[in-house]
Coordinates of C-alpha atoms and ligand atoms in Angstrom, one line a residue:
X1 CA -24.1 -9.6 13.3
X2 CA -21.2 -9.8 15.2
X3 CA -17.7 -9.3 14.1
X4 CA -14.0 -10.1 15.1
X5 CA -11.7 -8.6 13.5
X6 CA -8.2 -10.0 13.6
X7 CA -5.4 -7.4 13.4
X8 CA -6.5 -4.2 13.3
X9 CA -3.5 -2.7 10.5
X10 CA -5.1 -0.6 8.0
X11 CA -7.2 -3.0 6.6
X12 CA -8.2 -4.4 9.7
X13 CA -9.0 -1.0 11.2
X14 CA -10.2 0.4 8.4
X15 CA -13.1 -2.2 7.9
X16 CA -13.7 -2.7 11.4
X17 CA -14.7 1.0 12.2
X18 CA -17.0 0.9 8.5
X19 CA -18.6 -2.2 10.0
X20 CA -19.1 -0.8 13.6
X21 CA -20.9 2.6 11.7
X22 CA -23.3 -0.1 9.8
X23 CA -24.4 -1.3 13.3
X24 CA -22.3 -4.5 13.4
X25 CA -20.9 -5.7 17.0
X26 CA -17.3 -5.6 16.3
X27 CA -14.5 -6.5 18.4
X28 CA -10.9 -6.3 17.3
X29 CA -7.9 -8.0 18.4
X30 CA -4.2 -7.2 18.0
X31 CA -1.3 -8.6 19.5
X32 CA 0.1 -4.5 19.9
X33 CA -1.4 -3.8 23.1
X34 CA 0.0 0.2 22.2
X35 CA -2.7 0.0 19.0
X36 CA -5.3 -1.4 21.3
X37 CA -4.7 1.7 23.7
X38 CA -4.8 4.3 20.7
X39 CA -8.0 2.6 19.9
X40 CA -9.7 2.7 23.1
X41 CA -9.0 5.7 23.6
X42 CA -10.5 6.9 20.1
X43 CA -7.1 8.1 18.4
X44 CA -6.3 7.1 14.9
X45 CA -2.6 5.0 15.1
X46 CA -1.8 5.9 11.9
X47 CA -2.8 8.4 9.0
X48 CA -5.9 7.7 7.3
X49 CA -7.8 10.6 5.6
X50 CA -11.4 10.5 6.5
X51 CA -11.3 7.8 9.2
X52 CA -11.1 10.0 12.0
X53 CA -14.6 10.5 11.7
X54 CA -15.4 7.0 12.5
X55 CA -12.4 6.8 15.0
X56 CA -14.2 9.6 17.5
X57 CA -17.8 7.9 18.3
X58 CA -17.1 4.2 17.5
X59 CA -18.6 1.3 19.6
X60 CA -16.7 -1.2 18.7
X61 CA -14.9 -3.3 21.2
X62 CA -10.9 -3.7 21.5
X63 CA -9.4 -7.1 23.4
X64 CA -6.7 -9.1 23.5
X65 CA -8.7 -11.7 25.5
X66 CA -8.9 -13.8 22.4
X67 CA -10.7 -16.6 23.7
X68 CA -13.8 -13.9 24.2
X69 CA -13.5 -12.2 20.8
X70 CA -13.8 -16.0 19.2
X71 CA -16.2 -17.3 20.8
X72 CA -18.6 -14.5 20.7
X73 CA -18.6 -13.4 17.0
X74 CA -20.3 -15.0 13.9
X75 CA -17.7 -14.0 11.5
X76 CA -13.7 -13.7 12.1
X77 CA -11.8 -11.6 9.8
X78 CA -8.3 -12.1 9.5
X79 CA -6.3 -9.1 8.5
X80 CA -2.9 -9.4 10.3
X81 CA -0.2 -8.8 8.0
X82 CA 1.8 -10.7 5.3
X83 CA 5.4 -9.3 5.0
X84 CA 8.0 -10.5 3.2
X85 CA 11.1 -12.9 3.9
X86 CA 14.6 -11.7 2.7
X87 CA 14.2 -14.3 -0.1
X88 CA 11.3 -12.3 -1.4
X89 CA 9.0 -15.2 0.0
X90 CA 5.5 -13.8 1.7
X91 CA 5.7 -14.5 5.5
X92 CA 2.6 -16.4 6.4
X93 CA 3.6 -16.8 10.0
X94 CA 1.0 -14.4 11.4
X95 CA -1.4 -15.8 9.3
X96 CA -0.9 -19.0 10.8
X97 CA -0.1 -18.0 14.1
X98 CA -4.0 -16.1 13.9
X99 CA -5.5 -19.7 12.4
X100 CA -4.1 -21.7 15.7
X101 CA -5.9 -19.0 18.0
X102 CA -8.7 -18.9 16.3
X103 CA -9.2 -23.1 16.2
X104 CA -8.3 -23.3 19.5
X105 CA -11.1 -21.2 20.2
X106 CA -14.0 -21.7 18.1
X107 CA -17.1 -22.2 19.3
X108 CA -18.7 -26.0 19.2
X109 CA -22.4 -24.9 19.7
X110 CA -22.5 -22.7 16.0
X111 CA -21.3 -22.3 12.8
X112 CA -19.1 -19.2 12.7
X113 CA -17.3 -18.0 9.3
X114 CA -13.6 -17.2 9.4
X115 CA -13.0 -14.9 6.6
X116 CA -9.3 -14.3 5.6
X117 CA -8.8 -10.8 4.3
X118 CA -5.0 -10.7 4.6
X119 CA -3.1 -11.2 1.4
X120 CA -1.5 -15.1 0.8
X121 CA -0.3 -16.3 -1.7
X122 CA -1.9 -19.8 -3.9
X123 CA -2.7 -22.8 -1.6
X124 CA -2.6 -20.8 1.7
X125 CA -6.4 -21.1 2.6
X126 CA -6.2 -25.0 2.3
X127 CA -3.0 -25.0 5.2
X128 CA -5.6 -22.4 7.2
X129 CA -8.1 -24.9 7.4
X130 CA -6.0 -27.6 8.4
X131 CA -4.4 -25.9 11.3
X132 CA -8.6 -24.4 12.1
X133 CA -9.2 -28.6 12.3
X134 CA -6.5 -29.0 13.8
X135 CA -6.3 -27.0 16.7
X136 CA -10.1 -27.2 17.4
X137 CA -10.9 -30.9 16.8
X138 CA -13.8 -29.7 14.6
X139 CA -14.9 -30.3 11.1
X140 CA -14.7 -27.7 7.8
X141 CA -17.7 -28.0 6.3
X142 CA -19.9 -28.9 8.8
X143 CA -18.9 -27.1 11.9
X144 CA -17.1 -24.1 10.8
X145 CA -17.0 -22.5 7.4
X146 CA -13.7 -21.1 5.7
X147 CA -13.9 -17.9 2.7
X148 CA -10.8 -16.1 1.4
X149 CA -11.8 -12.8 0.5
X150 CA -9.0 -10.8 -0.1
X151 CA -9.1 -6.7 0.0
X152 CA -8.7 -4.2 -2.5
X153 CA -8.3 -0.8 -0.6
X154 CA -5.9 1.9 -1.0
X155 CA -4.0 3.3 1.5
X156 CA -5.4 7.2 1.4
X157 CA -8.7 5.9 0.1
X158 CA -9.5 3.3 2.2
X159 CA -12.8 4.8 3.5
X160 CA -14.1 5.5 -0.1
X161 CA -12.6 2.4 -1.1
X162 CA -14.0 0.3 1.5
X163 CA -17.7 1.2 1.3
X164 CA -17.5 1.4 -2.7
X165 CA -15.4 -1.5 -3.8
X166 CA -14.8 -1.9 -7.9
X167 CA -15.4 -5.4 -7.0
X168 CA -15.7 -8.1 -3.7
X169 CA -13.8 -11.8 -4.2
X170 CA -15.4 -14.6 -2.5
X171 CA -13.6 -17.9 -2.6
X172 CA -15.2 -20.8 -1.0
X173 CA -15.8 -24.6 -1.0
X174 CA -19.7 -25.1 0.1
X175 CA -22.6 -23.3 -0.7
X176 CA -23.3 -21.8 3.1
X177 CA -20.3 -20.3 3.1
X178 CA -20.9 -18.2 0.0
X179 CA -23.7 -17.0 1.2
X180 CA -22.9 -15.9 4.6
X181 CA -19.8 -14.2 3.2
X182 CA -22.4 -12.3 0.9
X183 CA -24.8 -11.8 3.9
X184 CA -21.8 -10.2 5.3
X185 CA -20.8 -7.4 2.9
X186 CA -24.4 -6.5 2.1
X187 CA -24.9 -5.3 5.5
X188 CA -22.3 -2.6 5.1
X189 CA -21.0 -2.1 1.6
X190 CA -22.9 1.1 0.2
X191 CA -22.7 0.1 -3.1
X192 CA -24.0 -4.0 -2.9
X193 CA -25.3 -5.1 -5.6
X194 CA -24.8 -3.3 -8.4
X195 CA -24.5 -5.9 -10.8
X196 CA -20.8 -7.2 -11.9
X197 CA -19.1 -6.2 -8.4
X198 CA -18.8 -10.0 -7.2
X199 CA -16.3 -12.8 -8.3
X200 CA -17.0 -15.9 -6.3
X201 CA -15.5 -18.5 -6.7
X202 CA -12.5 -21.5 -5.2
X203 CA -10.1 -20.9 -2.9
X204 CA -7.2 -21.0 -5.1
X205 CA -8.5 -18.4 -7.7
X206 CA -9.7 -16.1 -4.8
X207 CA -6.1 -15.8 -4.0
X208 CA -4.5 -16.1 -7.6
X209 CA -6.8 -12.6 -8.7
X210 CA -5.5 -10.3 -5.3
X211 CA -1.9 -11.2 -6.9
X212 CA -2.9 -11.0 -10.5
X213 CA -4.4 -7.7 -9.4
X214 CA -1.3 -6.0 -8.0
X215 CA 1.1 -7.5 -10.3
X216 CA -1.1 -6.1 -13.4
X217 CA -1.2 -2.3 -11.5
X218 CA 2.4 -2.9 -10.8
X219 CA 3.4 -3.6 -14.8
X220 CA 1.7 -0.8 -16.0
X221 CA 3.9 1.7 -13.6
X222 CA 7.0 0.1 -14.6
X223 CA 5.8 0.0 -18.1
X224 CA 5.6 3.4 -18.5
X225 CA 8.7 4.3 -16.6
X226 CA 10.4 2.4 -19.2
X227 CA 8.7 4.0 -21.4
X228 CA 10.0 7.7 -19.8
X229 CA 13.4 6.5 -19.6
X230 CA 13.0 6.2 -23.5
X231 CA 11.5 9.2 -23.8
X232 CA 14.3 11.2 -21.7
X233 CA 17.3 10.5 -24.5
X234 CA 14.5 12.2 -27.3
X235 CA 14.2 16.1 -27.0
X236 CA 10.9 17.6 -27.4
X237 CA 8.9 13.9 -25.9
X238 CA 7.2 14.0 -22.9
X239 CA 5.7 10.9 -21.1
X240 CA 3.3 12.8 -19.6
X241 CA 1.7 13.8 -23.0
X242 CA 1.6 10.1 -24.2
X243 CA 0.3 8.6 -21.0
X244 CA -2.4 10.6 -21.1
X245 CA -3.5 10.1 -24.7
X246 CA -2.6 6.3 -24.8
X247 CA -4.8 6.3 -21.4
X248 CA -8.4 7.6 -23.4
X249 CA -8.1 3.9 -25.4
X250 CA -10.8 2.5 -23.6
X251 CA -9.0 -0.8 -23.8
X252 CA -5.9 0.7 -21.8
X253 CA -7.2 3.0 -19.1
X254 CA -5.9 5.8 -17.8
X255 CA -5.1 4.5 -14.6
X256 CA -1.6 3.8 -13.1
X257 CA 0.2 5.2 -16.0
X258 CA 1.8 8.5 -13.8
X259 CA 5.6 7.6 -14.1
X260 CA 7.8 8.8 -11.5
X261 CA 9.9 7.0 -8.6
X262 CA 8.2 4.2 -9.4
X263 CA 6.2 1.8 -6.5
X264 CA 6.7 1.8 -2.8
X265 CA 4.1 0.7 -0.2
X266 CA 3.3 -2.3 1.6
X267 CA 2.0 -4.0 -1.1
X268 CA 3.0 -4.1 -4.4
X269 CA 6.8 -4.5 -3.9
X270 CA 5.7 -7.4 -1.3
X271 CA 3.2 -8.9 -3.8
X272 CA 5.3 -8.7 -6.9
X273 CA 8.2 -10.4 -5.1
X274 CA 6.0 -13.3 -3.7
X275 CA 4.5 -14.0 -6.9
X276 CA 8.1 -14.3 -8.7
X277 CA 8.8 -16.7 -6.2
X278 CA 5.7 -18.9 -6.4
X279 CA 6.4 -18.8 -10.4
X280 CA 9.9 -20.0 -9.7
X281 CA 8.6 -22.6 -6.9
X282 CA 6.4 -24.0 -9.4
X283 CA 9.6 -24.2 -12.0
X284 CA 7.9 -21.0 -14.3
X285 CA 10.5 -18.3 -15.4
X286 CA 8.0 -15.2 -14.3
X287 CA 10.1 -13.1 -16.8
X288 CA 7.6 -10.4 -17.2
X289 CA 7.4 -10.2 -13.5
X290 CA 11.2 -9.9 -13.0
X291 CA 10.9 -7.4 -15.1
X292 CA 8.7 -4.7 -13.3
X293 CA 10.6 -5.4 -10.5
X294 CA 14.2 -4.5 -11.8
X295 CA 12.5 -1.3 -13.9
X296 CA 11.0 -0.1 -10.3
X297 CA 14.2 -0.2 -8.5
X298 CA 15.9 1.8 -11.3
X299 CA 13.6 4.2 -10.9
X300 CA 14.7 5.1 -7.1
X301 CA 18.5 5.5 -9.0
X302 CA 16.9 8.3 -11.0
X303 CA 17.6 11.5 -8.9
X304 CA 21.0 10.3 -7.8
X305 CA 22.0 9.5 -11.7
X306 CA 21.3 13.0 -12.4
X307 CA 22.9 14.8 -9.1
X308 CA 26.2 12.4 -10.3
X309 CA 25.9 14.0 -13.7
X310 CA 24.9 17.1 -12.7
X311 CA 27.7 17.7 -9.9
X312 CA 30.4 15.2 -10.3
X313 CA 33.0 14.8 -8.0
X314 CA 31.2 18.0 -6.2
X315 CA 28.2 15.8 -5.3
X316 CA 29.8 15.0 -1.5
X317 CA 29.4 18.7 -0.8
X318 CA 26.1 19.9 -2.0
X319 CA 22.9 20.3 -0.3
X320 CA 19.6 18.2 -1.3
X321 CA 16.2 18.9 -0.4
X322 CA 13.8 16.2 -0.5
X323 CA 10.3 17.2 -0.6
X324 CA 7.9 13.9 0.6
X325 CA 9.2 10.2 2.9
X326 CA 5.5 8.6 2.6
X327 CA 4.9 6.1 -0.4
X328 CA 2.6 7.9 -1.7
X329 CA 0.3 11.1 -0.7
X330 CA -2.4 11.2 2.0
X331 CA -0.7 8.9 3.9
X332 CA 2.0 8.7 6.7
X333 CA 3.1 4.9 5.6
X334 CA 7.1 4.7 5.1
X335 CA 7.0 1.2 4.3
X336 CA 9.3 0.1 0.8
X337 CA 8.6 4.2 0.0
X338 CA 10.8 4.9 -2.9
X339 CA 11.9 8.5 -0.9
X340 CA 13.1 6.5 2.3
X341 CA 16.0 4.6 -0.3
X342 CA 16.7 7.6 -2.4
X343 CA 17.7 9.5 1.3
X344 CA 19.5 6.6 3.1
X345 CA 21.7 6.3 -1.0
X346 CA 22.4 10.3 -0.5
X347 CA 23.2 9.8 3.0
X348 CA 25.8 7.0 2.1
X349 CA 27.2 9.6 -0.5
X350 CA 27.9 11.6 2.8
X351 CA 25.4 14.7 1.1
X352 CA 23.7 17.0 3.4
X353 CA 19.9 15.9 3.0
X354 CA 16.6 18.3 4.2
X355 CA 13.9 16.7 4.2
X356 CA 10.1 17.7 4.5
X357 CA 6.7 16.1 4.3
X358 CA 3.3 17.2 5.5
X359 CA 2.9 14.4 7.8
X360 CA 6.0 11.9 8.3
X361 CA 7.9 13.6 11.1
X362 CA 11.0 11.2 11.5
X363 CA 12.2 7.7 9.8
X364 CA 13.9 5.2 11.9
X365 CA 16.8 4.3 10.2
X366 CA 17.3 8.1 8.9
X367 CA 20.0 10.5 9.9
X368 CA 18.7 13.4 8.1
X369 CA 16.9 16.6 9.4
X370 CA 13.2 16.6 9.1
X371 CA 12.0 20.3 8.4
X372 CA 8.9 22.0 9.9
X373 CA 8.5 23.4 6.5
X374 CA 9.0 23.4 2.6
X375 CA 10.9 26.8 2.9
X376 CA 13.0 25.0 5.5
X377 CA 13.7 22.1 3.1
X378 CA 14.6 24.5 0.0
X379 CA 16.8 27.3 2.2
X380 CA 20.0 26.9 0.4
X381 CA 19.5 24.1 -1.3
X382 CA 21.7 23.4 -4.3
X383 CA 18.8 21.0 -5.8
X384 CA 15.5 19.3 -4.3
X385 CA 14.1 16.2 -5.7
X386 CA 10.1 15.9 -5.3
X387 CA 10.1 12.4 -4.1
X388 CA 6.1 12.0 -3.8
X389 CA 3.0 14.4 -4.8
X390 CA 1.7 15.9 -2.0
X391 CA -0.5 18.2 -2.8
X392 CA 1.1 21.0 -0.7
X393 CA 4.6 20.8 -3.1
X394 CA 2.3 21.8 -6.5
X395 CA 1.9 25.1 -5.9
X396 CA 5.8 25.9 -5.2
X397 CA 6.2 28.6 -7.7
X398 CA 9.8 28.5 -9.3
X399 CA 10.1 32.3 -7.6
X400 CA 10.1 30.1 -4.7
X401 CA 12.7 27.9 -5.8
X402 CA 15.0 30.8 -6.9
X403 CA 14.5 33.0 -4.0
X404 CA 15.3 30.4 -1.6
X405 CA 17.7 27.8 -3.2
X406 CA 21.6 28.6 -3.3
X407 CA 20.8 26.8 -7.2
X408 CA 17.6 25.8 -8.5
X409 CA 17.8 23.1 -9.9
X410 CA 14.4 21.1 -9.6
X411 CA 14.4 16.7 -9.8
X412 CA 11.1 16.1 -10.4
X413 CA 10.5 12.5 -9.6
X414 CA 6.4 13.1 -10.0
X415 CA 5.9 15.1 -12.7
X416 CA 4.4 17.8 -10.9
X417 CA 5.6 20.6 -12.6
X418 CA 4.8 22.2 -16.4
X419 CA 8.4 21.9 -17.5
X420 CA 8.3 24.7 -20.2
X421 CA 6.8 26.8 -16.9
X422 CA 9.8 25.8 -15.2
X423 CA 12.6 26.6 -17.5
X424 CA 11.2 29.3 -18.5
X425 CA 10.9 30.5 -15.5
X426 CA 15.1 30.3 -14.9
X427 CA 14.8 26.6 -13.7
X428 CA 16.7 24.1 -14.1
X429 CA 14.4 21.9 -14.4
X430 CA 14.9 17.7 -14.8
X431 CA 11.8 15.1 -15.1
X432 CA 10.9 12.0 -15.3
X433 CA 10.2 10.8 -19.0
X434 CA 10.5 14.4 -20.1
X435 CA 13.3 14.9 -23.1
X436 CA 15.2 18.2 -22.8
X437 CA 15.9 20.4 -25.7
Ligands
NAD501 P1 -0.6 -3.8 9.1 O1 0.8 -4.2 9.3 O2 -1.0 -2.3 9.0 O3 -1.5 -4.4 10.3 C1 -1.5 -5.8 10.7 C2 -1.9 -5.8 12.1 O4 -2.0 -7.2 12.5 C3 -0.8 -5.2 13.1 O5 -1.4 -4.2 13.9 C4 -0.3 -6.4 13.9 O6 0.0 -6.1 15.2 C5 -1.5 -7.3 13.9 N1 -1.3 -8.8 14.1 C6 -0.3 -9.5 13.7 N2 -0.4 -10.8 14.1 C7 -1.5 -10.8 14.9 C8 -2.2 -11.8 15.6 N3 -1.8 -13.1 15.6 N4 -3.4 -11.5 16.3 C9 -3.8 -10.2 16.3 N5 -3.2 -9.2 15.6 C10 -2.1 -9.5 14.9 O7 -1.2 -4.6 7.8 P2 -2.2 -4.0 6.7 O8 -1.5 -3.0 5.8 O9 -3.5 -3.7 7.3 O10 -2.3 -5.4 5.8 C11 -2.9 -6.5 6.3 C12 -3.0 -7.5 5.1 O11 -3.9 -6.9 4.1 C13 -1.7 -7.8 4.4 O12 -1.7 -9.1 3.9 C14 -1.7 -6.8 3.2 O13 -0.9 -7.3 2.1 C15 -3.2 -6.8 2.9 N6 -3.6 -5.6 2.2 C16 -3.2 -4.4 2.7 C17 -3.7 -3.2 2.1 C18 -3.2 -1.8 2.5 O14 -3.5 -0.9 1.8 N7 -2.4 -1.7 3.5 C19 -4.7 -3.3 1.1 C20 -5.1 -4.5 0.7 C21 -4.6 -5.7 1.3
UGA502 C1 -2.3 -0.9 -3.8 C2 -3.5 -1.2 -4.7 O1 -3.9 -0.1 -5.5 C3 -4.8 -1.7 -3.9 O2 -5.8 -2.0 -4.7 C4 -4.4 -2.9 -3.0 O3 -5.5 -3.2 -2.2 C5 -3.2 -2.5 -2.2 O4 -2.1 -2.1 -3.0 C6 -2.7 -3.8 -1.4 O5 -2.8 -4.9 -2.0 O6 -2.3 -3.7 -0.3 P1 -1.6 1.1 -2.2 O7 -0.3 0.4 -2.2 O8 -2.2 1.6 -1.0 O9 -2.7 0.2 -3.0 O10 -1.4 2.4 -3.2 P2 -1.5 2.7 -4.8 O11 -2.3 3.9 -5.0 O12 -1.8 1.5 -5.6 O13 0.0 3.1 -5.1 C7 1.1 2.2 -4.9 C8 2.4 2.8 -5.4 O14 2.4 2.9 -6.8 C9 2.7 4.2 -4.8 O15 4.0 4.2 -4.4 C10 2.4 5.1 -6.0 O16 3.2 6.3 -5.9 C11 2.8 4.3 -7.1 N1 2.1 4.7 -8.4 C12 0.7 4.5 -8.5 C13 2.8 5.2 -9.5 O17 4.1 5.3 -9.4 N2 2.2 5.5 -10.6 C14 0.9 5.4 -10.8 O18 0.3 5.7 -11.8 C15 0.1 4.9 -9.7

């Protein structure tokens, strides 16, 4: 079969190097001609655990001779990206942008698939297949078929995630293009089908679940950070303790339920805000939704509530070590990370900020020192605040802390630590959803 994959991101990427492995011909297009370079020359653009392996002996093709790609391939997938506005509206201009090239382009002699991966929000595959008539005189339906498939992959998984998916969406109008969208994972997903992975079905519910999806993940996190926020003004609770116990009712999960900073990433923040403003466009008060997002901001306020209690007036002249800038672990991705706000707040405070993460090396938009190392980052210190969960940061013993911080006083926005460890240990030790005597 052969492949084009439009915008080659971490989705993008990430599928098209899986596909090349399973024998498909693949060639990708991006509009970053620095990404096509990386790719050519067989070096990962961004941090992906696991994909290297793929990256060093691919086949696949890179262009940005888009006319080529088009023409040549039986099925285009569209994973360019779907930011948001300043209004909190989702950006479909690339989306777009990738539908006119591709109808100005497709191919009159066969009927090729276009498969849109990206993330858009209710009603955006119906103004795709417009513009795909539009700019290339042909008909949907007969001439070229249309599927909006949207992805489910984790940044930091996205290899496991890709091949194994809990589940694969399918939204289409005729019956040929079901089945080629079908014919299309089962050449490369390891686990197709198992029985209950696929949901086809229309165009409008296709995209409805990928929101429905996030938003759900994204209410649980805030839900339990409201819950630790409770559980911080009552000594002796722990949210870490009830997470996990609420978490073995089958009917809950225990999934998503780690508070902390709360979400960053690409994607939730992004998809939470565009569905509050499809709610509103269609005249619906998304109060629940409004909700999660408010409770996930506070969450970044966390550390700097408790340097401002903790130091007062003094807090222009301490010291802060921040241990992690990437949304979450096992990635180098900056984007809407919870640590990137909680630094530029400190810097605004004027405080001396240290920061150190395994991978991220520098963040535009960031005056702070990057460290080489978490020894650098705690070196008189007067408190560090674990800003994500690296694995590297859980084995900082508190003799660490004390031997290197001018006061060690520990802000664990991850819950990393035991906290009875910690304090009694000579910490002083503050978490997330955890009550102190
Ligand atoms: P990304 O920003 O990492 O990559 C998008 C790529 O598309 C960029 O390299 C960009 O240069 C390229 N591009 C933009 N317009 C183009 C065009 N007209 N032609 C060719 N290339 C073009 O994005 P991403 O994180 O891979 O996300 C892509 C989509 O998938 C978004 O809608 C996102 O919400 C969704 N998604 C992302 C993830 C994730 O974990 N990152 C998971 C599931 C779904
Ligand atoms: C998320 C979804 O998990 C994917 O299924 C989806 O495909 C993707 O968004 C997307 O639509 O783009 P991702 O953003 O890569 O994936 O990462 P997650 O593991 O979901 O974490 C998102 C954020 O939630 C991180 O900042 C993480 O620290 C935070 N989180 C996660 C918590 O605060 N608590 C938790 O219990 C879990």
């Amino acid at each position: 079969m052969k492949v084009a994959v439009i915008g080659l991101g971490y989705v993008g990427l990430t599928t098209a190097l899986l596909m090349d492995k399973a024998g498909y011909e693949v060639t990708g297009c991006d509009i970053s001609q620095e990404r096509l370079d990386s790719i050519w020359m067989h070096k990962m653009p961004f941090h992906e655990p696991g994909l290297d392996e793929y990256m060093q002996d691919h086949d696949m093709f890179v262009s940005n001779d888009i006319e080529m790609t088009i023409k040549n391939a039986d099925v285009i997938l569209v994973t360019v990206g779907t930011p948001s506005n300043n209004d909190g509206s989702i950006n479909l201009q690339y989306v777009f942008d990738a539908m006119k090239e591709i109808g100005r382009h497709l191919d009159s002699q066969k009927v090729q698939l276009v498969m849109l991966k990206s993330t858009c929000v209710p009603r955006t595959s119906e103004a795709c297949i417009i513009l795909l008539e539009q700019y290339s005189g042909l008909n949907h339906g007969h001439h070229f078929g249309f599927v909006m498939s949207p992805e489910f992959l984790r940044e930091g998984s996205a290899v496991e995630d890709t091949l194994h998916p809990d589940k694969v969406v399918i939204g289409f109008k005729y019956d040929f293009e079901g089945e080629l969208a079908m014919d299309f994972y089962a050449g490369f997903l390891s686990n197709w089908g198992l029985p209950d992975i696929l949901a086809m079905t229309n165009y409008i519910n296709a995209e409805f679940i990928k929101y429905t999806n996030n938003a759900f993940l994204a209410t649980k996190i805030s839900f339990i950070n409201e819950i630790a926020t409770i559980c911080e003004q009552n000594p002796g609770a722990d949210v870490t303790t009830i997470a996990r116990a609420i978490g073995m009712d089958k009917r809950i999960g225990p999934h998503f339920l780690n508070a902390g900073l709360g979400y960053g990433g690409s994607c939730f923040p992004k998809d939470v805000s565009a569905l509050i403003n499809v709610a509103e466009n269609a005249e619906v008060e998304p109060a629940i939704l409004k909700e999660v997002h408010a409770t996930n901001i506070s969450q970044r306020h966390w550390p700097i509530e408790k340097i401002r209690e903790r130091f007062g007036e003094g807090m222009h002249d301490i010291k802060v070590a921040v241990l992690g800038m990437a949304f979450k672990p096992n990635t180098d991705d900056v984007r809407d990370s919870p640590a990137y706000d909680i630094v530029d707040i400190l810097e605004q405070y004027d405080v001396i900020v240290n920061i150190y993460d395994p991978i991220v090396k520098h963040c535009e938009g960031l005056d702070s020192k990057f460290c080489e190392s978490v020894d650098e980052a705690l070196t008189g210190a007067d408190c560090v605040i674990i800003a994500t969960e690296w694995d590297e940061f859980k084995t900082i013993t508190p003799e660490t802390f004390i031997k290197l911080m001018k006061r060690p006083i520990v802000l664990d926005g991850r819950r990393i630590y035991n906290p009875m460890k910690m304090i009694k240990a000579g910490i002083e030790y503050y978490g997330i959803g955890f009550g102190r005597y």
